[in-house]
Structure formats: C-alpha cells, structure tokens
mmCIF file of C-alpha atoms in Angstrom:
data_model
loop_
_atom_site.group_PDB
_atom_site.id
_atom_site.type_symbol
_atom_site.label_atom_id
_atom_site.label_comp_id
_atom_site.label_asym_id
_atom_site.label_seq_id
_atom_site.Cartn_x
_atom_site.Cartn_y
_atom_site.Cartn_z
ATOM 1 C CA MET W 1 31.055 39.265 -46.124
ATOM 2 C CA ILE W 2 28.510 40.049 -43.610
ATOM 3 C CA PRO W 3 30.055 39.117 -40.027
ATOM 4 C CA THR W 4 28.638 36.446 -38.614
ATOM 5 C CA ASP W 5 29.015 36.571 -34.483
ATOM 6 C CA ARG W 6 25.871 38.278 -34.011
ATOM 7 C CA ILE W 7 24.266 36.166 -37.309
ATOM 8 C CA ARG W 8 25.243 33.129 -34.632
ATOM 9 C CA GLU W 9 24.303 34.630 -31.090
ATOM 10 C CA ASN W 10 20.614 35.293 -32.810
ATOM 11 C CA ILE W 11 20.146 32.401 -33.941
ATOM 12 C CA ALA W 12 20.732 31.044 -31.303
ATOM 13 C CA ARG W 13 18.490 32.440 -28.717
ATOM 14 C CA GLY W 14 16.525 29.859 -30.814
ATOM 15 C CA VAL W 15 17.840 26.933 -31.198
ATOM 16 C CA ASP W 16 16.123 25.621 -27.491
ATOM 17 C CA ILE W 17 12.869 25.878 -29.631
ATOM 18 C CA TYR W 18 14.129 22.761 -32.301
ATOM 19 C CA HIS W 19 15.475 21.202 -29.059
ATOM 20 C CA SER W 20 12.048 20.547 -27.591
ATOM 21 C CA GLU W 21 10.727 20.078 -30.779
ATOM 22 C CA THR W 22 13.506 17.394 -31.719
ATOM 23 C CA ASN W 23 14.150 16.658 -35.869
ATOM 24 C CA PHE W 24 10.613 16.247 -36.936
ATOM 25 C CA TYR W 25 8.145 18.050 -34.833
ATOM 26 C CA MET W 26 4.337 16.253 -35.829
ATOM 27 C CA PHE W 27 2.020 19.103 -34.863
ATOM 28 C CA SER W 28 -0.817 16.608 -35.064
ATOM 29 C CA ASP W 29 0.371 12.574 -34.695
ATOM 30 C CA GLY W 30 -0.175 10.824 -37.816
ATOM 31 C CA TYR W 31 -0.693 13.784 -40.147
ATOM 32 C CA LEU W 32 3.254 13.864 -41.938
ATOM 33 C CA SER W 33 1.417 17.434 -43.391
ATOM 34 C CA THR W 34 1.811 18.329 -40.353
ATOM 35 C CA MET W 35 5.700 17.846 -39.814
ATOM 36 C CA ASN W 36 8.217 20.484 -39.473
ATOM 37 C CA ASP W 37 11.662 19.717 -40.990
ATOM 38 C CA ASN W 38 13.937 20.286 -38.282
ATOM 39 C CA ASP W 39 16.774 19.265 -39.867
ATOM 40 C CA SER W 40 16.308 20.313 -43.120
ATOM 41 C CA ASP W 41 16.282 23.943 -41.565
ATOM 42 C CA SER W 42 19.291 22.970 -38.812
ATOM 43 C CA VAL W 43 21.838 22.692 -42.275
ATOM 44 C CA ILE W 44 19.873 25.984 -43.086
ATOM 45 C CA LEU W 45 21.115 28.151 -40.059
ATOM 46 C CA SER W 46 24.005 26.443 -39.773
ATOM 47 C CA ILE W 47 25.057 27.441 -43.174
ATOM 48 C CA THR W 48 23.454 30.728 -41.847
ATOM 49 C CA ALA W 49 26.059 31.036 -39.261
ATOM 50 C CA TYR W 50 29.161 29.899 -40.659
ATOM 51 C CA SER W 51 32.200 31.339 -42.257
ATOM 52 C CA THR W 52 35.074 30.716 -43.392
ATOM 53 C CA GLY W 53 36.068 34.063 -43.539
ATOM 54 C CA ASN W 54 36.416 34.026 -47.613
ATOM 55 C CA PRO W 55 33.168 35.210 -49.469
ATOM 56 C CA LEU W 56 33.755 33.689 -52.283
ATOM 57 C CA LYS W 57 34.672 29.910 -50.284
ATOM 58 C CA ASP W 58 31.647 31.124 -48.777
ATOM 59 C CA ALA W 59 28.701 31.084 -51.424
ATOM 60 C CA LEU W 60 30.412 28.163 -53.280
ATOM 61 C CA SER W 61 31.627 25.489 -50.698
ATOM 62 C CA SER W 62 28.171 25.917 -48.005
ATOM 63 C CA GLU W 63 29.880 25.290 -45.432
ATOM 64 C CA TYR W 64 28.405 24.124 -42.391
ATOM 65 C CA PRO W 65 29.499 22.575 -38.541
ATOM 66 C CA SER W 66 28.838 18.959 -37.875
ATOM 67 C CA VAL W 67 28.662 17.422 -34.919
ATOM 68 C CA ILE W 68 30.361 14.835 -33.328
ATOM 69 C CA SER W 69 29.535 11.680 -32.828
ATOM 70 C CA GLY W 70 28.926 8.158 -32.180
ATOM 71 C CA GLU W 71 26.325 7.298 -33.517
ATOM 72 C CA GLU W 72 26.486 6.399 -37.075
ATOM 73 C CA ASN W 73 23.483 8.922 -37.498
ATOM 74 C CA ALA W 74 24.076 11.534 -35.028
ATOM 75 C CA PRO W 75 20.754 13.474 -35.962
ATOM 76 C CA ARG W 76 21.952 16.992 -37.800
ATOM 77 C CA ILE W 77 19.472 19.499 -35.474
ATOM 78 C CA LEU W 78 22.733 18.911 -33.315
ATOM 79 C CA ASN W 79 25.119 21.176 -35.629
ATOM 80 C CA ILE W 80 23.255 24.665 -34.757
ATOM 81 C CA LEU W 81 22.581 23.629 -30.494
ATOM 82 C CA SER W 82 26.556 22.618 -31.161
ATOM 83 C CA TYR W 83 28.013 24.991 -33.292
ATOM 84 C CA SER W 84 25.110 28.010 -31.687
ATOM 85 C CA HIS W 85 26.520 27.251 -28.341
ATOM 86 C CA PHE W 86 29.706 27.515 -29.218
ATOM 87 C CA HIS W 87 31.584 24.332 -28.673
ATOM 88 C CA PRO W 88 33.982 24.130 -30.615
ATOM 89 C CA ASP W 89 35.723 20.451 -29.777
ATOM 90 C CA GLN W 90 31.890 18.979 -31.081
ATOM 91 C CA TYR W 91 32.019 19.449 -34.345
ATOM 92 C CA GLN W 92 33.657 18.715 -38.422
ATOM 93 C CA ILE W 93 33.277 21.235 -41.016
ATOM 94 C CA LEU W 94 31.508 20.062 -44.051
ATOM 95 C CA SER W 95 30.439 21.278 -47.307
ATOM 96 C CA TYR W 96 26.798 20.908 -49.416
ATOM 97 C CA SER W 97 28.336 22.624 -52.202
ATOM 98 C CA ARG W 98 25.613 21.171 -55.240
ATOM 99 C CA TYR W 99 23.354 23.243 -54.319
ATOM 100 C CA TRP W 100 23.482 27.705 -54.828
ATOM 101 C CA HIS W 101 22.067 27.917 -51.198
ATOM 102 C CA GLY W 102 20.197 30.881 -51.759
ATOM 103 C CA TYR W 103 18.181 31.239 -49.073
ATOM 104 C CA VAL W 104 21.554 32.372 -47.092
ATOM 105 C CA THR W 105 21.169 35.794 -49.565
ATOM 106 C CA ILE W 106 17.873 37.138 -47.033
ATOM 107 C CA LEU W 107 19.105 34.624 -43.354
ATOM 108 C CA LYS W 108 21.622 36.376 -43.497
ATOM 109 C CA PRO W 109 20.842 39.855 -42.822
ATOM 110 C CA PHE W 110 17.830 39.263 -41.171
ATOM 111 C CA PHE W 111 19.317 37.570 -38.559
ATOM 112 C CA TYR W 112 22.184 40.518 -38.196
ATOM 113 C CA PHE W 113 18.773 42.052 -37.468
ATOM 114 C CA PHE W 114 16.305 39.700 -35.388
ATOM 115 C CA ASP W 115 16.849 36.908 -33.950
ATOM 116 C CA PHE W 116 15.142 33.008 -34.288
ATOM 117 C CA ALA W 117 11.638 33.218 -33.001
ATOM 118 C CA ASP W 118 11.200 36.976 -35.127
ATOM 119 C CA ALA W 119 12.258 34.990 -38.260
ATOM 120 C CA ARG W 120 8.902 32.301 -37.633
ATOM 121 C CA VAL W 121 6.694 35.247 -36.819
ATOM 122 C CA PHE W 122 7.834 37.653 -39.713
ATOM 123 C CA ASN W 123 7.155 34.554 -42.215
ATOM 124 C CA TYR W 124 3.946 34.181 -40.847
ATOM 125 C CA ILE W 125 3.209 37.574 -41.381
ATOM 126 C CA CYS W 126 4.673 38.278 -44.705
ATOM 127 C CA GLN W 127 3.017 34.159 -45.952
ATOM 128 C CA LEU W 128 -0.252 36.413 -45.117
ATOM 129 C CA CYS W 129 0.015 39.385 -47.021
ATOM 130 C CA LEU W 130 0.785 37.114 -49.929
ATOM 131 C CA TYR W 131 -2.010 34.797 -49.639
ATOM 132 C CA MET W 132 -4.491 36.949 -48.877
ATOM 133 C CA TYR W 133 -3.562 39.800 -52.021
ATOM 134 C CA VAL W 134 -3.727 36.313 -54.148
ATOM 135 C CA GLY W 135 -7.139 36.702 -52.920
ATOM 136 C CA TYR W 136 -8.245 39.771 -53.211
ATOM 137 C CA LEU W 137 -6.074 40.063 -57.426
ATOM 138 C CA LEU W 138 -9.247 36.803 -57.804
ATOM 139 C CA ILE W 139 -11.019 38.845 -56.932
ATOM 140 C CA LYS W 140 -10.132 42.126 -58.806
ATOM 141 C CA ASN W 141 -9.412 40.347 -61.576
ATOM 142 C CA ASN W 142 -12.631 38.903 -62.179
ATOM 143 C CA LYS W 143 -11.308 35.141 -60.905
ATOM 144 C CA SER W 144 -13.348 34.955 -57.775
ATOM 145 C CA GLN W 145 -14.898 31.830 -59.037
ATOM 146 C CA TYR W 146 -10.967 30.425 -58.997
ATOM 147 C CA SER W 147 -11.239 30.098 -54.953
ATOM 148 C CA LEU W 148 -11.932 27.093 -54.656
ATOM 149 C CA ALA W 149 -9.473 25.699 -56.035
ATOM 150 C CA TYR W 150 -7.353 27.901 -54.790
ATOM 151 C CA PHE W 151 -8.918 27.307 -50.557
ATOM 152 C CA VAL W 152 -8.465 23.663 -51.635
ATOM 153 C CA LEU W 153 -4.250 24.315 -53.041
ATOM 154 C CA LEU W 154 -4.251 26.320 -49.217
ATOM 155 C CA ALA W 155 -5.511 23.593 -48.066
ATOM 156 C CA ILE W 156 -3.382 21.018 -48.995
ATOM 157 C CA PHE W 157 -0.393 23.129 -48.348
ATOM 158 C CA ASN W 158 -1.476 23.834 -44.972
ATOM 159 C CA PRO W 159 0.159 27.234 -44.102
ATOM 160 C CA VAL W 160 0.922 27.568 -41.639
ATOM 161 C CA ILE W 161 3.922 24.621 -41.059
ATOM 162 C CA ILE W 162 4.971 25.807 -44.227
ATOM 163 C CA ALA W 163 5.188 29.412 -41.666
ATOM 164 C CA LEU W 164 6.987 27.700 -39.200
ATOM 165 C CA ALA W 165 9.954 25.978 -41.615
ATOM 166 C CA PHE W 166 13.065 27.655 -43.911
ATOM 167 C CA GLN W 167 13.579 25.077 -46.156
ATOM 168 C CA TYR W 168 9.955 24.665 -46.934
ATOM 169 C CA SER W 169 9.192 28.701 -47.819
ATOM 170 C CA PRO W 170 11.387 30.008 -50.827
ATOM 171 C CA CYS W 171 9.189 27.620 -52.819
ATOM 172 C CA THR W 172 5.380 28.714 -51.459
ATOM 173 C CA TYR W 173 7.480 32.391 -52.160
ATOM 174 C CA ILE W 174 7.826 31.931 -55.391
ATOM 175 C CA MET W 175 4.607 30.914 -56.255
ATOM 176 C CA LEU W 176 2.512 33.454 -54.567
ATOM 177 C CA ILE W 177 4.598 35.927 -56.044
ATOM 178 C CA ALA W 178 4.332 34.534 -59.193
ATOM 179 C CA MET W 179 0.629 34.397 -58.946
ATOM 180 C CA CYS W 180 0.319 37.629 -57.793
ATOM 181 C CA ILE W 181 2.087 38.777 -60.961
ATOM 182 C CA LEU W 182 0.800 36.921 -62.810
ATOM 183 C CA LEU W 183 -2.913 37.976 -62.175
ATOM 184 C CA LYS W 184 -2.168 41.625 -62.036
ATOM 185 C CA TYR W 185 0.137 42.215 -65.826
ATOM 186 C CA GLN W 186 -0.184 38.879 -67.177
ATOM 187 C CA THR W 187 -1.710 41.354 -70.558
ATOM 188 C CA PHE W 188 1.380 43.689 -70.619
ATOM 189 C CA LEU W 189 4.051 40.495 -69.908
ATOM 190 C CA GLU W 190 1.958 38.944 -73.321
ATOM 191 C CA GLU W 191 1.779 41.695 -75.186
ATOM 192 C CA LYS W 192 5.932 42.807 -74.643
ATOM 193 C CA HIS W 193 6.435 38.321 -75.331
ATOM 194 C CA MET W 194 7.962 38.133 -72.016
ATOM 195 C CA ILE W 195 6.058 35.372 -70.800
ATOM 196 C CA PRO W 196 7.904 32.427 -71.565
ATOM 197 C CA TRP W 197 11.059 33.501 -70.384
ATOM 198 C CA PHE W 198 8.619 35.224 -67.485
ATOM 199 C CA PHE W 199 8.881 31.107 -66.264
ATOM 200 C CA MET W 200 12.281 30.717 -67.368
ATOM 201 C CA ILE W 201 13.284 33.217 -64.799
ATOM 202 C CA LEU W 202 11.006 31.595 -62.063
ATOM 203 C CA GLY W 203 12.973 28.268 -62.916
ATOM 204 C CA ILE W 204 16.291 30.167 -61.987
ATOM 205 C CA ILE W 205 14.981 32.129 -59.348
ATOM 206 C CA THR W 206 13.710 27.915 -58.593
ATOM 207 C CA SER W 207 17.010 26.824 -58.820
ATOM 208 C CA TYR W 208 18.769 29.634 -56.166
ATOM 209 C CA PHE W 209 16.612 29.958 -53.406
ATOM 210 C CA ASP W 210 15.843 25.905 -53.089
ATOM 211 C CA PHE W 211 16.885 23.313 -51.394
ATOM 212 C CA LEU W 212 14.873 20.551 -53.124
ATOM 213 C CA THR W 213 11.801 20.181 -51.949
ATOM 214 C CA PHE W 214 9.099 20.860 -54.195
ATOM 215 C CA PRO W 215 9.648 22.943 -57.056
ATOM 216 C CA PHE W 216 7.337 21.892 -59.705
ATOM 217 C CA VAL W 217 5.251 24.348 -57.739
ATOM 218 C CA THR W 218 6.329 27.134 -59.842
ATOM 219 C CA LEU W 219 5.760 26.200 -62.399
ATOM 220 C CA GLY W 220 2.709 24.253 -61.868
ATOM 221 C CA ILE W 221 0.142 26.988 -59.979
ATOM 222 C CA PRO W 222 1.321 29.985 -62.102
ATOM 223 C CA THR W 223 0.340 27.316 -65.514
ATOM 224 C CA VAL W 224 -2.383 26.940 -64.094
ATOM 225 C CA ILE W 225 -3.515 30.966 -63.796
ATOM 226 C CA LEU W 226 -1.484 31.476 -67.196
ATOM 227 C CA ILE W 227 -3.939 29.863 -69.139
ATOM 228 C CA LEU W 228 -7.085 30.793 -66.940
ATOM 229 C CA ASN W 229 -7.987 32.927 -70.280
ATOM 230 C CA ASN W 230 -9.803 32.543 -73.927
ATOM 231 C CA ASP W 231 -6.884 31.260 -75.942
ATOM 232 C CA ALA W 232 -8.064 28.669 -77.711
ATOM 233 C CA THR W 233 -6.843 24.864 -76.920
ATOM 234 C CA VAL W 234 -4.258 24.493 -79.197
ATOM 235 C CA VAL W 235 -2.820 27.906 -77.687
ATOM 236 C CA LYS W 236 -3.314 26.975 -74.685
ATOM 237 C CA PHE W 237 -0.921 23.288 -74.861
ATOM 238 C CA LYS W 238 1.215 25.503 -76.858
ATOM 239 C CA LYS W 239 2.111 28.160 -73.998
ATOM 240 C CA CYS W 240 1.940 25.007 -71.358
ATOM 241 C CA PHE W 241 4.522 23.372 -73.859
ATOM 242 C CA LEU W 242 6.744 26.390 -73.447
ATOM 243 C CA CYS W 243 6.455 27.629 -70.969
ATOM 244 C CA GLY W 244 7.223 24.054 -69.130
ATOM 245 C CA PHE W 245 10.363 23.971 -71.235
ATOM 246 C CA LEU W 246 11.958 27.188 -70.289
ATOM 247 C CA TRP W 247 11.455 26.540 -66.379
ATOM 248 C CA CYS W 248 13.583 23.206 -66.922
ATOM 249 C CA PHE W 249 15.923 25.231 -68.765
ATOM 250 C CA GLY W 250 16.527 27.633 -66.637
ATOM 251 C CA TYR W 251 16.504 24.715 -63.518
ATOM 252 C CA VAL W 252 18.382 22.440 -64.907
ATOM 253 C CA GLY W 253 20.845 25.755 -65.950
ATOM 254 C CA MET W 254 21.521 27.617 -63.375
ATOM 255 C CA TRP W 255 22.010 24.219 -61.241
ATOM 256 C CA SER W 256 24.600 22.999 -63.058
ATOM 257 C CA GLY W 257 26.332 26.051 -63.360
ATOM 258 C CA LYS W 258 26.367 26.000 -59.847
ATOM 259 C CA TRP W 259 28.709 22.395 -60.886
ATOM 260 C CA LEU W 260 30.631 23.731 -63.450
ATOM 261 C CA LEU W 261 31.611 27.482 -61.327
ATOM 262 C CA GLY W 262 32.309 24.684 -57.711
ATOM 263 C CA SER W 263 34.480 22.701 -59.671
ATOM 264 C CA LEU W 264 36.211 24.674 -61.142
ATOM 265 C CA PHE W 265 36.881 27.243 -58.139
ATOM 266 C CA LEU W 266 36.551 24.593 -55.307
ATOM 267 C CA ASP W 267 39.003 20.979 -54.956
ATOM 268 C CA GLN W 268 35.385 19.728 -55.974
ATOM 269 C CA ASN W 269 33.776 17.604 -58.453
ATOM 270 C CA LEU W 270 31.152 18.551 -58.416
ATOM 271 C CA LEU W 271 29.693 17.642 -61.892
ATOM 272 C CA GLU W 272 29.851 14.307 -60.734
ATOM 273 C CA GLU W 273 29.168 14.621 -57.212
ATOM 274 C CA ALA W 274 25.766 15.890 -58.536
ATOM 275 C CA ILE W 275 25.909 13.387 -60.663
ATOM 276 C CA TYR W 276 25.810 10.398 -58.599
ATOM 277 C CA TYR W 277 22.747 12.493 -55.963
ATOM 278 C CA ILE W 278 20.528 12.765 -58.978
ATOM 279 C CA LYS W 279 20.520 8.795 -59.890
ATOM 280 C CA HIS W 280 20.243 8.296 -55.827
ATOM 281 C CA ARG W 281 17.468 11.288 -56.196
ATOM 282 C CA THR W 282 15.714 8.984 -59.382
ATOM 283 C CA GLY W 283 16.047 5.916 -58.155
ATOM 284 C CA HIS W 284 18.579 4.423 -59.259
ATOM 285 C CA ILE W 285 21.041 3.803 -56.071
ATOM 286 C CA ASN W 286 18.011 1.690 -53.756
ATOM 287 C CA PRO W 287 16.129 -0.595 -55.998
ATOM 288 C CA GLU W 288 13.914 -1.459 -53.133
ATOM 289 C CA ILE W 289 12.085 1.551 -53.694
ATOM 290 C CA THR W 290 9.205 2.215 -57.340
ATOM 291 C CA ARG W 291 7.843 4.705 -58.684
ATOM 292 C CA LEU W 292 4.849 3.436 -57.807
ATOM 293 C CA GLY W 293 5.249 2.802 -54.366
ATOM 294 C CA ALA W 294 6.185 5.715 -54.023
ATOM 295 C CA LEU W 295 3.931 7.591 -55.921
ATOM 296 C CA ILE W 296 1.065 5.891 -53.307
ATOM 297 C CA ASN W 297 2.555 6.790 -49.954
ATOM 298 C CA VAL W 298 3.501 10.517 -51.419
ATOM 299 C CA CYS W 299 -0.422 9.972 -51.938
ATOM 300 C CA SER W 300 -1.077 8.300 -49.043
ATOM 301 C CA VAL W 301 -0.028 11.419 -46.682
ATOM 302 C CA LEU W 302 -3.335 13.283 -48.140
ATOM 303 C CA ALA W 303 -5.222 9.861 -47.444
ATOM 304 C CA LYS W 304 -7.064 10.605 -43.962
ATOM 305 C CA TRP W 305 -10.004 11.979 -43.750
ATOM 306 C CA PRO W 306 -9.837 16.015 -42.851
ATOM 307 C CA TYR W 307 -8.760 15.673 -46.307
ATOM 308 C CA LEU W 308 -10.771 13.110 -48.439
ATOM 309 C CA LEU W 309 -14.102 14.581 -46.917
ATOM 310 C CA LEU W 310 -12.475 18.055 -48.321
ATOM 311 C CA SER W 311 -12.487 15.868 -51.107
ATOM 312 C CA VAL W 312 -15.090 14.138 -51.576
ATOM 313 C CA ALA W 313 -17.519 17.833 -50.467
ATOM 314 C CA VAL W 314 -15.244 19.702 -53.524
ATOM 315 C CA PHE W 315 -16.458 17.042 -55.870
ATOM 316 C CA ILE W 316 -20.285 16.964 -55.052
ATOM 317 C CA PHE W 317 -20.080 20.522 -54.486
ATOM 318 C CA LEU W 318 -18.780 20.571 -58.602
ATOM 319 C CA PHE W 319 -20.487 17.612 -60.094
ATOM 320 C CA ILE W 320 -24.192 19.670 -59.134
ATOM 321 C CA LYS W 321 -22.882 22.922 -60.175
ATOM 322 C CA TYR W 322 -21.427 21.699 -63.657
ATOM 323 C CA ILE W 323 -20.328 18.152 -64.656
ATOM 324 C CA VAL W 324 -24.778 17.507 -64.520
ATOM 325 C CA PRO W 325 -25.321 20.849 -66.571
ATOM 326 C CA VAL W 326 -22.970 19.921 -68.858
ATOM 327 C CA ILE W 327 -24.470 16.148 -69.081
ATOM 328 C CA LYS W 328 -27.970 17.846 -69.690
ATOM 329 C CA ALA W 329 -26.931 19.806 -72.139
ATOM 330 C CA LYS W 330 -24.904 17.394 -74.163
ATOM 331 C CA LYS W 331 -21.837 20.092 -74.432
ATOM 332 C CA PHE W 332 -19.357 17.037 -72.714
ATOM 333 C CA LYS W 333 -17.653 16.646 -75.650
ATOM 334 C CA TYR W 334 -17.113 20.014 -75.320
ATOM 335 C CA PHE W 335 -16.925 20.523 -71.845
ATOM 336 C CA LEU W 336 -13.743 17.951 -71.828
ATOM 337 C CA GLN W 337 -11.709 19.991 -74.853
ATOM 338 C CA LYS W 338 -11.266 23.220 -72.547
ATOM 339 C CA ILE W 339 -10.467 20.667 -69.502
ATOM 340 C CA LEU W 340 -7.196 19.086 -71.486
ATOM 341 C CA PRO W 341 -5.036 21.868 -70.933
ATOM 342 C CA PHE W 342 -5.421 21.954 -67.478
ATOM 343 C CA ILE W 343 -5.356 18.078 -66.444
ATOM 344 C CA PHE W 344 -2.470 17.744 -68.531
ATOM 345 C CA VAL W 345 -0.267 21.275 -66.112
ATOM 346 C CA GLY W 346 -2.433 19.110 -62.869
ATOM 347 C CA LEU W 347 0.214 15.816 -64.550
ATOM 348 C CA TYR W 348 2.992 18.032 -63.796
ATOM 349 C CA GLY W 349 3.401 16.962 -59.528
ATOM 350 C CA ILE W 350 2.864 13.526 -60.590
ATOM 351 C CA ILE W 351 5.454 14.386 -62.981
ATOM 352 C CA TRP W 352 7.857 15.315 -60.635
ATOM 353 C CA ILE W 353 7.283 12.784 -58.256
ATOM 354 C CA LEU W 354 7.858 10.143 -60.243
ATOM 355 C CA PHE W 355 10.503 11.477 -61.966
ATOM 356 C CA THR W 356 12.352 11.466 -58.323
ATOM 357 C CA TYR W 357 10.982 9.217 -56.590
ATOM 358 C CA GLU W 358 13.459 7.876 -54.145
ATOM 359 C CA HIS W 359 13.755 11.307 -53.202
ATOM 360 C CA CYS W 360 9.378 11.719 -52.723
ATOM 361 C CA ASP W 361 9.184 8.947 -51.074
ATOM 362 C CA GLU W 362 12.196 9.732 -48.639
ATOM 363 C CA ASN W 363 10.566 12.957 -48.183
ATOM 364 C CA LEU W 364 6.853 12.698 -48.095
ATOM 365 C CA LYS W 365 7.085 15.254 -45.176
ATOM 366 C CA PHE W 366 7.085 17.698 -48.492
ATOM 367 C CA SER W 367 7.026 16.390 -51.723
ATOM 368 C CA TYR W 368 3.245 15.629 -51.139
ATOM 369 C CA ARG W 369 3.246 19.319 -51.662
ATOM 370 C CA GLU W 370 3.657 18.878 -55.361
ATOM 371 C CA LEU W 371 -0.169 16.867 -55.619
ATOM 372 C CA GLY W 372 -1.769 20.795 -54.722
ATOM 373 C CA ILE W 373 -0.317 21.503 -58.385
ATOM 374 C CA THR W 374 -3.008 18.467 -59.589
ATOM 375 C CA ALA W 375 -5.994 19.500 -57.107
ATOM 376 C CA PHE W 376 -5.834 22.955 -58.000
ATOM 377 C CA SER W 377 -5.618 22.591 -62.039
ATOM 378 C CA PHE W 378 -8.000 20.007 -62.043
ATOM 379 C CA VAL W 379 -10.570 22.040 -60.145
ATOM 380 C CA SER W 380 -9.848 25.129 -62.120
ATOM 381 C CA GLY W 381 -10.166 22.946 -64.748
ATOM 382 C CA ILE W 382 -13.995 21.964 -64.767
ATOM 383 C CA ILE W 383 -14.471 25.195 -63.092
ATOM 384 C CA TYR W 384 -13.390 26.343 -66.381
ATOM 385 C CA ALA W 385 -14.271 24.364 -68.209
ATOM 386 C CA GLY W 386 -17.883 24.231 -67.053
ATOM 387 C CA ASN W 387 -18.906 28.615 -67.249
ATOM 388 C CA GLU W 388 -17.017 28.008 -71.173
ATOM 389 C CA THR W 389 -19.688 24.939 -71.921
ATOM 390 C CA LEU W 390 -22.549 26.749 -70.179
ATOM 391 C CA THR W 391 -22.468 29.870 -71.566
ATOM 392 C CA ARG W 392 -21.590 28.376 -75.219
ATOM 393 C CA ASN W 393 -24.102 29.202 -77.538
ATOM 394 C CA ILE W 394 -24.484 25.878 -80.028
#
C-alpha cells in the first residue's frame, strides 16, 4: 500500500550503477565467486518499484515492467533502466507470481526513505554487525575453537559481494540470525522443546524471502551449531532428521501456499506453472545437463589458487592438531563415531546441488555457496570430534 513514486525515484538514482556494472559484473576476472547478479537484482527492484494500485494483486502476482526489445534475450537489467527513467512506451508488464518475493516488505519501506547507494552501504553495515556478533557469541559460549570453521565459511561466502547484492542477502541474513539465536538461546529452546519448530519457521521464512539462491544454508549451518554439544551421536542424528524434515515441511508448505493463493485469486494456474519449473530446475527439461556434471561445475568455482591454498593450510592445521594425536592415542574409531553427524550435515549442500542440478549449473555464481555447508560442517566436525576424543578417558 506504500506509494511507489518516491520508491521509483530513489531506485532510479542508482540505476546508472547497474548500467556501468552490466548484468553480471565480475569484480575479479575469472572468479565466479565475485560475480554480482545485477540481472536478478533488476527484477527485484522492478517488482519493488512497480504497483498496480491493488495491494492484494501486487502481493500475489508480483508484476514488474519488462523492456520491449527486438533482441530475443534482452538483458533484464534494461527493465529497471527503462522503467525508473519513466519511459512507459519501452516496457510491458510481466508477472513473477510463483515466488513470494517477501523481500519487497523490506525494500518498499526502505526505498521510500533511502536511495540505491544507501541500500548497499546499509546492507554492508548490517551484515558486518551480524558477522561480528556471531564471532562474539562463539567466544562467549566457549566455542572459540570453531572460529576457524566460521572463517572458512565466510571466505567461501565472500561477504563483500553479498553486501552488494539484494538477491544474495535474504538467505545470508536468515542464516546469521539463526546462528545468533541458537548460540544465545539454544538451551532455552531445547528446554521448551521448541528446536524442531524453530527449524520449521526457518524453512517458512526462507521460502518467503528467498529468490531461489542457496536456501539450504539456512538449514545446514544452524544445524551444525545445534549439534555442537555433548549429545550422544544417535541423539544428534535424531535432531538432524527431525529438524531437517520440519525445515523442508515449512519451506515446501509455505511455497505451495503461494501457488494455492495465487491460483485462487489470480486468473492463473500457479500450481501447473510451479510444477513445470520444478521439473525444469531439477533437470527434467534439459537432458544435456547431468547431476555429476553440475556438481563438478559447482565445485570448480572454488578451484582457484586462493581457495585451494586456504584448503591446504586448514587441512594441514587440522591434521597436525587433531588427526595425528587421535591416531597416536589409538582412538580413531571413537573419532569417526563423533564426526559422523557432521559428515551427514556436510552433505546437505551436495544434496541440494544434486537435486536442483539444472538450476545450480545455470547459476554457478551463487549456487556454489551451498558448499559452505560442507566446509563449515566438516571443519567443525574435525574440531569437535578431535576435542571429544582427546579429552575422553578410555
């Protein structure tokens, strides 16, 4: 219901930045991990700036101006360029109704008061505060030994790029806030038997705000935090299965709710459209893309010297500090028992890539961040299992 005139004007002040950066701006040549998706951001801003005058229709149909061009695949960045500069003869109205686009509830009021340049700086400051607060909570909760795993996660995520992208930010915020809540209130939530419902809410919120980027990080990373306790291995697995199931239930349930509401109130069959795109994103439309090929392509994003050298350095440190002493103490069997839940959670990102392999292969620039779950979980698992094994009296 917020008037969009001021919103459109404030967004228009920064459109030239997109024009200079182009659709897919790579801040370091050859590094997909440094690529910003201005193409999707232009759609996000177009939906934010456009209004039909009917709030219910706007919420359900998520219409946006699309440029009229003679090119078959015109860059979508032209959408916001043309619309924000008030050229109504250059665009047509399309709909992106199969997603909730919950980010609009944040961006509309924000752009009513601030402009595009403000948005990137605000985003950077807010995310920086959350990154630092998670680090502070790790130290406060006597989990400072997991700072290495947290550092590896941030190195993979590339926070600088995320702060510049509206599309990459929702899952990042949800993940960080979930980490903060668990680090601060996990004992309380467990006493109240609220942990499973907390993960279901995470799934719901992810479905509402995310534009299908790397949603599993809002499940995988908090799950690692959840199992950094003294529970038995069997109990950890039970928590992983239950919380994972309820997260998926919340995610799919919330998403399908949009298809149902849209089909009821709009002159569209969103369920049919959603099923088509699910098949498309899971590789049932393009047989040329294989699951293994997509996984290899996603992993190749991190096959660069900085990431490889970081991986080697971290592995050598963990091997000397934990693996060697465990082997010398002849407690490797117990070590494996303790690390198993972390190996299981570490597979979450790989499972997502294999399931939505067409989507991940098409969007390597952000889908690779699901591998952050694997790295964070494996490093945390080695540290946890090593400490548990070396301090146990046999």
